[in-house]
Coordinates of C-alpha atoms in Angstrom, one line a residue:
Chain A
X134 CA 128.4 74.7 103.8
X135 CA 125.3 77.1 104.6
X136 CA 123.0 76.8 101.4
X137 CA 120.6 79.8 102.5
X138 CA 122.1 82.4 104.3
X139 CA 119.8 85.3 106.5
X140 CA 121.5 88.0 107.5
X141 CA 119.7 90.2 110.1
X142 CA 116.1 90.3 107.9
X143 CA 113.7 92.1 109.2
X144 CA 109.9 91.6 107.3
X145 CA 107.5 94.7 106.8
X146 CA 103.9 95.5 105.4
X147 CA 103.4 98.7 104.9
X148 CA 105.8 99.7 107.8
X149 CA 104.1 97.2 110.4
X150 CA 107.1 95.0 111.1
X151 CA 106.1 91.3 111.5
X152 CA 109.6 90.0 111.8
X153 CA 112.6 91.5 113.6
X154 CA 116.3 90.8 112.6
X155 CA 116.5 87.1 112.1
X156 CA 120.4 85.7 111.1
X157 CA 120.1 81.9 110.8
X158 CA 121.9 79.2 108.0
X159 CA 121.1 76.3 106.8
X160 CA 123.3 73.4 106.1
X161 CA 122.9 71.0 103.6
X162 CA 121.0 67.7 104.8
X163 CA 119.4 70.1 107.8
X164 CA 115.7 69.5 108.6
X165 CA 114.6 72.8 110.2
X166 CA 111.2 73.3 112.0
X167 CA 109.9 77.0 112.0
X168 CA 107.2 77.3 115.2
X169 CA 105.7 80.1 116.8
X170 CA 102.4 82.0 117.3
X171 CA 99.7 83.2 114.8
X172 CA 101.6 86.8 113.4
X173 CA 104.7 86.0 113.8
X174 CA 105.8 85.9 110.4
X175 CA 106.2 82.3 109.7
X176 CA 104.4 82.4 106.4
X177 CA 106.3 85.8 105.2
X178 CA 109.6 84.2 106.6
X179 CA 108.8 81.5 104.0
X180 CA 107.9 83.7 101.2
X181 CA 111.1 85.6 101.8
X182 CA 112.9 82.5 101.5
X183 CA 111.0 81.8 98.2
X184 CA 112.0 85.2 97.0
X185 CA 108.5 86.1 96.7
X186 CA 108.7 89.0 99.1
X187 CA 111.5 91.4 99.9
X188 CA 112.8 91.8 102.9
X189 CA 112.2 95.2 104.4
X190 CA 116.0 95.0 106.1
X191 CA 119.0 92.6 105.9
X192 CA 119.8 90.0 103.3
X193 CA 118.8 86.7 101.9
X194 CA 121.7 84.5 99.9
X195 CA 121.3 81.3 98.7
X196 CA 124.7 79.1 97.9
X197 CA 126.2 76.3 96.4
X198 CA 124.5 76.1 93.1
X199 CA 121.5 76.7 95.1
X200 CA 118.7 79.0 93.2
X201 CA 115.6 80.5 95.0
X202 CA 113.6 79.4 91.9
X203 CA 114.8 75.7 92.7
X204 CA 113.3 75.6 96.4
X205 CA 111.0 72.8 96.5
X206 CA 108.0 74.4 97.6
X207 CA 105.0 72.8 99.2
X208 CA 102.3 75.3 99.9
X209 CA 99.2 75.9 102.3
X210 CA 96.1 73.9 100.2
X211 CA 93.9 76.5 98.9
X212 CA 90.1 76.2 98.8
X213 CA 90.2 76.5 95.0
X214 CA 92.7 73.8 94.6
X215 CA 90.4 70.8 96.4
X216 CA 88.3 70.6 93.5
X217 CA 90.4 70.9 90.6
X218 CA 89.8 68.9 87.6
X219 CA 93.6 67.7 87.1
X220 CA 95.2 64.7 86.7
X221 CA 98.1 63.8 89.1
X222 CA 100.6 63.3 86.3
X223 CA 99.7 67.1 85.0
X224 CA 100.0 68.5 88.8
X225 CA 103.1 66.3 89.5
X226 CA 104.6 67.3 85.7
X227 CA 104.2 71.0 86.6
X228 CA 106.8 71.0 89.3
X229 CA 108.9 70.9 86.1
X230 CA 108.6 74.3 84.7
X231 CA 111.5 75.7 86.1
X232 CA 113.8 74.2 84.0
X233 CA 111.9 74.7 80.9
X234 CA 112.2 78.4 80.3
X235 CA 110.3 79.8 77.5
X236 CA 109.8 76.2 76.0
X237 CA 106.3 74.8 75.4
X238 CA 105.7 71.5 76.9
X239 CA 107.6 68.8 78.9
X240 CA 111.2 66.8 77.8
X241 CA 111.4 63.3 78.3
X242 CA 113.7 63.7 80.9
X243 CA 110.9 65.7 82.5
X244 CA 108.3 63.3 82.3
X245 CA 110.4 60.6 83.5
X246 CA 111.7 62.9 86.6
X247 CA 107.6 63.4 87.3
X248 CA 107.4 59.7 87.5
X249 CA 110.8 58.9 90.0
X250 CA 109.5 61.2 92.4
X251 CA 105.8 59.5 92.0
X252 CA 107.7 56.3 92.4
X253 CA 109.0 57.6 95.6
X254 CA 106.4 58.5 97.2
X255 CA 104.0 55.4 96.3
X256 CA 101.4 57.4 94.3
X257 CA 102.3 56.1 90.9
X258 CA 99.3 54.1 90.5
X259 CA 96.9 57.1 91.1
X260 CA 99.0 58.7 88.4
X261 CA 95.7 59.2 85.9
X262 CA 93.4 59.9 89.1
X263 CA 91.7 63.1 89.1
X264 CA 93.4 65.6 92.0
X265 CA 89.9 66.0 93.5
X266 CA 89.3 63.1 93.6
X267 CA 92.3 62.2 96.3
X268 CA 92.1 61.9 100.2
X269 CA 94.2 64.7 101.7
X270 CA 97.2 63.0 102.8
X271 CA 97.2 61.8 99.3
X272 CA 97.0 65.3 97.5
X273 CA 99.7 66.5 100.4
X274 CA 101.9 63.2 98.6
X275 CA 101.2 64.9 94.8
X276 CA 101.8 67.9 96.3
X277 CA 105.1 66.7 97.7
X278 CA 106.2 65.0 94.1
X279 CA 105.4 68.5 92.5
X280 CA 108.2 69.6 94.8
X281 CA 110.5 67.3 94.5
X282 CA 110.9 68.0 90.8
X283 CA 111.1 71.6 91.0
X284 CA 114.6 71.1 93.5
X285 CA 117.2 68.5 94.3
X286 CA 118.4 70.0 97.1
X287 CA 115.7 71.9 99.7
X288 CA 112.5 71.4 100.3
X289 CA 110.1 74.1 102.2
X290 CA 107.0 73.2 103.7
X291 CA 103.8 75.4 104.7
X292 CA 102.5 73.8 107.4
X293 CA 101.5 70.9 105.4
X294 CA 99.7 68.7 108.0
X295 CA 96.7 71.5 108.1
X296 CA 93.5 69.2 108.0
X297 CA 95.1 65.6 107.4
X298 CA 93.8 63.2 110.3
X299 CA 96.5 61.5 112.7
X300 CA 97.5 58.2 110.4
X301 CA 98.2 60.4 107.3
X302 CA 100.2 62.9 109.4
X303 CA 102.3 60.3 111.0
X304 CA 102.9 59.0 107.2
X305 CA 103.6 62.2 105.9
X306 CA 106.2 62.5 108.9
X307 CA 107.8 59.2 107.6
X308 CA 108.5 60.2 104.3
X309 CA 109.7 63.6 104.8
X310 CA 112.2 61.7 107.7
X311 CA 113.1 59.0 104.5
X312 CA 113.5 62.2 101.8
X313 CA 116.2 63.9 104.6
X314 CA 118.0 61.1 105.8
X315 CA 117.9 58.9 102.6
X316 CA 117.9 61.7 99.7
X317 CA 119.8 64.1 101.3
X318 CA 116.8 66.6 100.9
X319 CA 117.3 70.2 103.4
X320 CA 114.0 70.7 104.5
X321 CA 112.6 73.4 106.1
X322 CA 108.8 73.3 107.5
X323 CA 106.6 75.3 109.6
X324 CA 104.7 73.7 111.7
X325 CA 101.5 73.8 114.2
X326 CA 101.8 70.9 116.2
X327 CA 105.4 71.4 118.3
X328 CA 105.5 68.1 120.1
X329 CA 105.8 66.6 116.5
X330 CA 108.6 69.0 115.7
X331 CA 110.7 68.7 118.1
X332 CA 110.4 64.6 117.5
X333 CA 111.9 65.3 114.0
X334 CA 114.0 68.2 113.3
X335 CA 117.1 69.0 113.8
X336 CA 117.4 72.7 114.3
X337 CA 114.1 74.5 115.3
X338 CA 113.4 78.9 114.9
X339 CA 110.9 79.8 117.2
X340 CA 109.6 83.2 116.2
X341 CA 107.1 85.3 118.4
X342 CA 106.6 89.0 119.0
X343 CA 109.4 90.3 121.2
X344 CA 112.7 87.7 120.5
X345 CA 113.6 84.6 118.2
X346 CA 115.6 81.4 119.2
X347 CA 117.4 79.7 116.4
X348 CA 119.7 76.6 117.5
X349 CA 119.5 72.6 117.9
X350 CA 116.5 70.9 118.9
X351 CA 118.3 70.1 122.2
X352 CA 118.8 73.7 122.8
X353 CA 115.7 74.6 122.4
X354 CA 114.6 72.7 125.0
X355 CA 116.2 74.1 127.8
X356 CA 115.9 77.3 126.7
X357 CA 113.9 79.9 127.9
X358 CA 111.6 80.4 124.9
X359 CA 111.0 77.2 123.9
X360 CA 110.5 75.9 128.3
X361 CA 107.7 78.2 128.0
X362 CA 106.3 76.9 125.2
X363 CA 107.4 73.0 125.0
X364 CA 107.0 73.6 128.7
X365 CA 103.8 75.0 128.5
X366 CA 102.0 72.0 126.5
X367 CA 103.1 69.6 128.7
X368 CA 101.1 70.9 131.8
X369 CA 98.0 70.2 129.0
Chain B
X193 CA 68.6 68.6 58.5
X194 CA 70.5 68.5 55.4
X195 CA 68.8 70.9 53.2
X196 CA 68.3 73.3 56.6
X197 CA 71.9 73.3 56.5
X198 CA 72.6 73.3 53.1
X199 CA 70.1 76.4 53.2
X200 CA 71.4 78.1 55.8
X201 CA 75.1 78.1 54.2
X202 CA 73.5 79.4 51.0
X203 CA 73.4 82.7 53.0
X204 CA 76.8 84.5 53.5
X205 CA 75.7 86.3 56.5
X206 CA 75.1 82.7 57.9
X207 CA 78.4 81.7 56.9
X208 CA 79.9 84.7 58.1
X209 CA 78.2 84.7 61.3
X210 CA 79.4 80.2 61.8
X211 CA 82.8 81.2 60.7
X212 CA 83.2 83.7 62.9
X213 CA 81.4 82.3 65.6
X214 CA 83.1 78.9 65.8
X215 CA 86.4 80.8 66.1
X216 CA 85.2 82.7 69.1
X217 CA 83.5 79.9 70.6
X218 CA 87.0 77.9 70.6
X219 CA 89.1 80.8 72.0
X220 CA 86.4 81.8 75.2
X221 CA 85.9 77.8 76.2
X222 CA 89.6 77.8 76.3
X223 CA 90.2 80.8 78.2
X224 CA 86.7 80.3 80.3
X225 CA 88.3 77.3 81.9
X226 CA 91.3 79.4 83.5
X227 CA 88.7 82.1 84.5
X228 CA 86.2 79.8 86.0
X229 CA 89.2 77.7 87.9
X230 CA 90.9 81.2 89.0
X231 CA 87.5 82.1 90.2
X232 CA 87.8 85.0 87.7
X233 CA 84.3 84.0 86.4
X234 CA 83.0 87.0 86.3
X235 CA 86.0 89.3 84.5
X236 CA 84.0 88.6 80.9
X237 CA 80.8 89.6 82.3
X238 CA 82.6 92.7 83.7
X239 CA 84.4 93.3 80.4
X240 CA 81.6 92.9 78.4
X241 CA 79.5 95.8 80.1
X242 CA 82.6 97.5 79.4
X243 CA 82.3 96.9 75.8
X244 CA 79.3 98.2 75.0
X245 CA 80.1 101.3 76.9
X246 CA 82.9 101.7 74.9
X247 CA 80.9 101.4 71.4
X248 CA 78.7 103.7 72.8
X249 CA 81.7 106.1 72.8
X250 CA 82.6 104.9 69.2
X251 CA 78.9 105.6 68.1
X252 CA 79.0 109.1 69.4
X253 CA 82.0 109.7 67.8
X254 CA 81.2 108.4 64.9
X255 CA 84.3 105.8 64.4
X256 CA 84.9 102.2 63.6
X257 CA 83.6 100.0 66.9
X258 CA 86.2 97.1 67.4
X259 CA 88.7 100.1 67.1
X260 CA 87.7 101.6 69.9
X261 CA 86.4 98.9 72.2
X262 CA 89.6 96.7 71.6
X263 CA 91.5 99.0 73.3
X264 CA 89.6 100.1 75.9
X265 CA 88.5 96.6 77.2
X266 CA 92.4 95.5 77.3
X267 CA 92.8 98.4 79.1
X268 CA 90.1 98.3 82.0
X269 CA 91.1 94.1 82.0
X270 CA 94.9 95.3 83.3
X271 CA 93.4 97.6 85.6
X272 CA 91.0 95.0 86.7
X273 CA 93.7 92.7 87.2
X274 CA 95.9 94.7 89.4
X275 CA 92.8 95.9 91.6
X276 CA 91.9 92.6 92.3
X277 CA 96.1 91.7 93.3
X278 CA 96.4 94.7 95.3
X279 CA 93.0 93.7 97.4
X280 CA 92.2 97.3 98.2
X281 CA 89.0 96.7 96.6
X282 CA 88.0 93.3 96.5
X283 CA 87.7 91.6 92.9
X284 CA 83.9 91.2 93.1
X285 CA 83.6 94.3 94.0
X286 CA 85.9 96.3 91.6
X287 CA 83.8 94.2 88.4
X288 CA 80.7 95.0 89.9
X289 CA 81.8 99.3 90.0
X290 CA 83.3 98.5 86.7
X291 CA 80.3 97.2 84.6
X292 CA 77.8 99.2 85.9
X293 CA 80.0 102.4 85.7
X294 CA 80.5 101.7 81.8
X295 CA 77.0 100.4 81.5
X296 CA 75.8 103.8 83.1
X297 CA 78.0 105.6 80.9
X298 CA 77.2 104.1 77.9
X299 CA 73.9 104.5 77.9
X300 CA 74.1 108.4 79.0
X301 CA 76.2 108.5 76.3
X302 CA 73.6 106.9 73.9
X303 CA 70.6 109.5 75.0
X304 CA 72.4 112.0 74.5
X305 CA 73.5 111.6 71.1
X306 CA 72.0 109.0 68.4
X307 CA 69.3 107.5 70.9
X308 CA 69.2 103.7 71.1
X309 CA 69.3 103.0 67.6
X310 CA 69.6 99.3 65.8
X311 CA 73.3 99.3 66.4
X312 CA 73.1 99.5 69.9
X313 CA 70.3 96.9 70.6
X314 CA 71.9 94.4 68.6
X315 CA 75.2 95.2 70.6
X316 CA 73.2 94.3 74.0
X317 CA 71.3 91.3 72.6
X318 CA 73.4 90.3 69.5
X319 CA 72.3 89.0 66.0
X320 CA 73.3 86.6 63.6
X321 CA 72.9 89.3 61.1
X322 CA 75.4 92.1 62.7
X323 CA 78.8 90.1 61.4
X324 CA 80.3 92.3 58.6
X325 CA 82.8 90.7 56.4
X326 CA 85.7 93.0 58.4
X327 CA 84.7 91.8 61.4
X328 CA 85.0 88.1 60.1
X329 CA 88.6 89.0 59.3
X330 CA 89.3 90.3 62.2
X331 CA 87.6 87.7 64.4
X332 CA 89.3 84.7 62.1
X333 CA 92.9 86.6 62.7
X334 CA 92.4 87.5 66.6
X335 CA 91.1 84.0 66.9
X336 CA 93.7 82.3 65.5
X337 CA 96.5 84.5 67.4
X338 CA 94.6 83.5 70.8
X339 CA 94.7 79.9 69.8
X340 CA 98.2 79.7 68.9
X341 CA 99.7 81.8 72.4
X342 CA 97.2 79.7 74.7
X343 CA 99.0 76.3 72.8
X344 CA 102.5 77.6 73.4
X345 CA 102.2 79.1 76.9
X346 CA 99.4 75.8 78.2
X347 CA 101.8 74.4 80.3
X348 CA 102.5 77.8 82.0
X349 CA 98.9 78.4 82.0
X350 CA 98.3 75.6 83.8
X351 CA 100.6 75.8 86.4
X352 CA 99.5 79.4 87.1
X353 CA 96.0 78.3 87.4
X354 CA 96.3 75.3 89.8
X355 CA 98.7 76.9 92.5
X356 CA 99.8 80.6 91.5
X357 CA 102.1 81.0 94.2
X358 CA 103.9 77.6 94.0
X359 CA 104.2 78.9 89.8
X360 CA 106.3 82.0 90.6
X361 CA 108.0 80.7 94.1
X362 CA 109.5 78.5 90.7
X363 CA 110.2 81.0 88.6
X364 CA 107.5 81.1 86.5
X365 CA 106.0 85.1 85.9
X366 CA 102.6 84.6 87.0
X367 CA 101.8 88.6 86.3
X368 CA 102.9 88.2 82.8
X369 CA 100.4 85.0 82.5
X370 CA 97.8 86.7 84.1
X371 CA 97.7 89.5 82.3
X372 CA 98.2 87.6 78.9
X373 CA 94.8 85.7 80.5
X374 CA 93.3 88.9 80.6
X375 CA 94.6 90.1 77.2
X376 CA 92.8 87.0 75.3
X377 CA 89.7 87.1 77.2
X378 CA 89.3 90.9 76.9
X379 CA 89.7 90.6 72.4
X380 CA 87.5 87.4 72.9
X381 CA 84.7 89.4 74.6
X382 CA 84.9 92.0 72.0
X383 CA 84.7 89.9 69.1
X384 CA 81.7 88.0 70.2
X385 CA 79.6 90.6 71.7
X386 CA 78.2 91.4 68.2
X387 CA 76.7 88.0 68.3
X388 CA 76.0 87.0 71.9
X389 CA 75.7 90.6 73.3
X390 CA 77.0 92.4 75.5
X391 CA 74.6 91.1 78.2
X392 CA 75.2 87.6 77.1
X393 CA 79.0 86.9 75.8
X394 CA 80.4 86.2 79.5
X395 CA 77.9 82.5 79.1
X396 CA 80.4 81.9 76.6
X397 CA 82.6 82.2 78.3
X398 CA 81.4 80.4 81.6
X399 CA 79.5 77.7 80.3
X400 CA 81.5 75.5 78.2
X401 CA 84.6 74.9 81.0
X402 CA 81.8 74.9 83.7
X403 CA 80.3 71.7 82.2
X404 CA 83.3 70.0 80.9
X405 CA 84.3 69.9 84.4
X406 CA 80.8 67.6 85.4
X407 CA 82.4 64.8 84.2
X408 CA 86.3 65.1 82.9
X409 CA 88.9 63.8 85.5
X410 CA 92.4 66.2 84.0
X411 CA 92.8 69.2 83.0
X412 CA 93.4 68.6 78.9
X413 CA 90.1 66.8 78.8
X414 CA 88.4 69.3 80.5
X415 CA 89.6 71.8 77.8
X416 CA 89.2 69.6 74.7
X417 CA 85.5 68.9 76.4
X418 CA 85.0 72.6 76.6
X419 CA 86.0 73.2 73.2
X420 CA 83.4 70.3 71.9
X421 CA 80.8 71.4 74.3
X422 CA 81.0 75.0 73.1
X423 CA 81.3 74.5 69.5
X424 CA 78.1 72.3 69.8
X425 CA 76.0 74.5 71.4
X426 CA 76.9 77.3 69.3
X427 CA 75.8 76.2 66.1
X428 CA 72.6 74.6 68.0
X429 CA 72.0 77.5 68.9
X430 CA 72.6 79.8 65.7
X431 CA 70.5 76.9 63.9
X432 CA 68.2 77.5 66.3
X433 CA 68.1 81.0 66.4
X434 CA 67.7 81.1 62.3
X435 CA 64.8 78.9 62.1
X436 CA 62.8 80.6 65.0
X437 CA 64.1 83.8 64.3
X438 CA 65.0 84.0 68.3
X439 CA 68.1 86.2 69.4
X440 CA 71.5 84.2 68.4
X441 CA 73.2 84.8 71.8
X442 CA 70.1 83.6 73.5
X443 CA 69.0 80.7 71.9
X444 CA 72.8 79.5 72.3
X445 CA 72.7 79.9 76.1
X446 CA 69.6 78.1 76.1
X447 CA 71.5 75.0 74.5
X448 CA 74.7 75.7 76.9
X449 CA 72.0 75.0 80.1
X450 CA 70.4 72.1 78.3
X451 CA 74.0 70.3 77.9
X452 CA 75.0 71.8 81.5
X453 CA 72.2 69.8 82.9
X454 CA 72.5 66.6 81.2
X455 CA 76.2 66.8 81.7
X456 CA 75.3 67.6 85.6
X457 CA 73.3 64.1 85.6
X458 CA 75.8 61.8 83.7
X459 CA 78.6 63.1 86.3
X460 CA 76.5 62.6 89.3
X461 CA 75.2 59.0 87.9
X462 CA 79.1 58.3 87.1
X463 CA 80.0 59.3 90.7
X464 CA 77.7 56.9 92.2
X465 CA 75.3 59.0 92.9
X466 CA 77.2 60.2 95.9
X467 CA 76.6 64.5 95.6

């Protein structure tokens, strides 16, 4: 059962077209990497998934009880946000919204959701910490909780890793792997570093400027696209 | 102390001017900390130049101030707004053309017509002594109406100043929040450019969440610090400002760097000395 659907989207600003026809699905329980060059339209693929931006062609459906405004969303870390007087329980609480409409505050339920998912990913004693106060992999953790309580089903990722040195990258790796496999959680990431991709999705979408390839991680490997550029790193 | 305030109540413009004051102070450390965390900072410094060009215009045409500046400062905070999102002019850029534009025009406007009478120079500077009992009820009502919506939407307001595009990838209308930001600060500047001036009323605005943030680890401190911080300095300041006969919106900037400083040091002590 496909819970996003895109059906031969093509991206656009201000009639420069950044991303040509794409039709891919993904399943439930999929962990999809989304690689290619700078300008490629990894980032606008993702807002188009968010429903954020339109696409200029084609058409975007999302299934199975499956909202765009419950994606989990984990976004690039903004130069504002690193110093931001917050508590992690208030960032964490805010991935709650969604289900809160016009409704001032939080419900129980929602504060006890906020602390599961803090639970899960083993920041529950930092839970009164100050956000600016964190090390990055750690904000990328509250980050990741915010998610988690905006969706139950799909998580999307903005290249996430950006900045976080090799042992809090591996971690992050680990619990993203645990959320898929153990939780059931679709995820969908792009990512930077493709040796580390291929080692942990599923299904990869390599976007650049003439073609796409959209298939298993196997596939990818011997195909032409991704020889050249899997290929290509190995002669490093 | 207690006879210097039991002397300065005895004076309705001095309770006009607390009253009023206090009300304001609340509503722009609240809204200040959004601004300053947005990096909006300088929106009420833009609005305010804004302001007095627009009582310039009310001057000349000889009608009632807040009626005519209300309206015009909403409106050039929505265009504002959607400048800065559309990033054909950068946001900087578009307050700086703004507030010197309206400054420019105000003041033509001013030669022209009346010449810079009393009115006008209390607008730029403020004084304790310009609140009239209208404006009181207008400020209390205005005040109160900011207080309530920034309660009821906090949570919102919160989540659209920490990550904006994380808020509406959610679901959550981050233009409407935005623009109810701008709303708020836009009456808040109005009201309390009569006391602080025009020149003056964004440090209002600025200062409180600015030092709250020294030393408070979440975001509801920081905004209950804000609030204390602000209220504080204001009626320092307007204490101040009636015993030395100094310029109200002065004298309280003048507290807001002395508490700014001493808040500075007990972070950095608190921190371990480490920035």
């Amino acid at each position: 059962m496909a819970l996003l659907t895109c059906d031969n989207v093509s991206f656009a600003y201000e009639d420069q077209i950044v991303a040509k026809q794409l039709s891919f699905q993904i399943n439930e329980g999929d962990y999809l990497c989304i690689v290619g060059e700078n300008g490629t339209g990894k980032s606008t693929l993702i807002k188009g998934l968010l429903g954020l931006k339109k696409p200029y062609k084609g058409t975007i459906t999302t299934a199975d009880g499956l909202r765009a405004t419950e994606i989990g969303y984990v976004p690039q870390q903004t130069a504002a946000q690193k110093d931001f007087p917050a508590s992690v329980y208030e960032v964490v609480l805010s991935g709650c919204l969604n289900s809160r409409g016009l409704l001032p505050g939080y419900s129980k339920a929602d504060r006890e959701k906020a602390m599961k998912q803090m639970q899960l990913l083993g920041i529950e004693e930092l839970k009164y910490k100050s956000y600016r106060d964190l090390s990055g992999g750690q904000q990328r953790r509250v980050l990741l909780a915010r998610s988690l309580c905006a969706t139950k089903k799909m998580l999307l990722l903005d290249e996430p890793m950006t900045g976080l040195d090799p042992v809090a990258v591996a971690e992050f790796y680990q619990l993203l792997w645990k959320l898929n496999k153990n939780h059931k959680i679709t995820i969908v990431m792009v990512s930077h570093d493709i040796r580390e991709a291929i080692e942990h999705a599923d299904y990869m979408l390599h976007l650049s400027h003439e073609e796409y390839f959209f298939g298993k991680t196997e596939e990818y490997k011997t195909s032409n696209i991704g020889r050249k550029f899997w290929g290509g790193l190995d002669n490093d | 102390m207690i006879d210097l305030m039991t002397e300065m109540v005895s004076y309705p413009f001095m309770v006009r001017a607390l009253v009023a004051g206090i009300l304001i102070s609340l509503c722009a450390s609240v809204l200040g900390v959004t601004l300053v965390l947005k990096r909006y900072s300088m929106i009420g410094d833009g609005l305010s130049h804004v302001g007095f060009g627009a009582l310039a215009i009310a001057a000349a045409l000889n009608m009632a101030p807040l009626a005519v500046a209300i309206p015009i400062v909403i409106a050039a905070a929505i265009i504002l707004l959607r400048l800065t999102e559309s990033s054909k002019i950068k946001g900087d850029a578009a307050i700086a053309v703004f507030s010197t534009g309206a400054l420019a025009i105000g003041v033509t406007i001013v030669s022209l017509t009346t010449g810079m009478n009393a009115d006008l120079y209390s607008y730029m500077f403020g004084s304790i002594l310009a609140m009239s009992m209208s404006d009181v009820v207008l400020s209390v009502v205005l005040s109160i109406l900011v207080l309530i919506l920034y309660v009821f939407l906090y949570e919102k307001i919160f989540a659209v100043t920490f990550d904006e595009t994380f808020a509406r990838a959610t679901g959550t209308k981050t233009g409407f929040y935005n623009m109810a930001i701008a709303v708020l600060t836009a009456v808040t500047v109005v009201l309390g450019m009569k006391m602080m001036g025009a020149m003056l009323i964004s440090s209002l605005i600025i200062f409180p969440g600015l030092t709250a943030m020294r030393i408070c680890k979440s975001f509801k401190s920081v905004i209950f610090c804000a609030v204390a911080v602000s209220v504080i300095s204001f009626v320092i300041g307007i204490t101040v400002s009636y015993v030395y006969a100094t310029p109200a919106g002065a004298s309280i900037v003048i507290v807001d760097i002395i508490l700014f400083a001493l808040f500075s040091i007990a972070g950095w002590i608190r921190s371990g000395f480490k920035r």
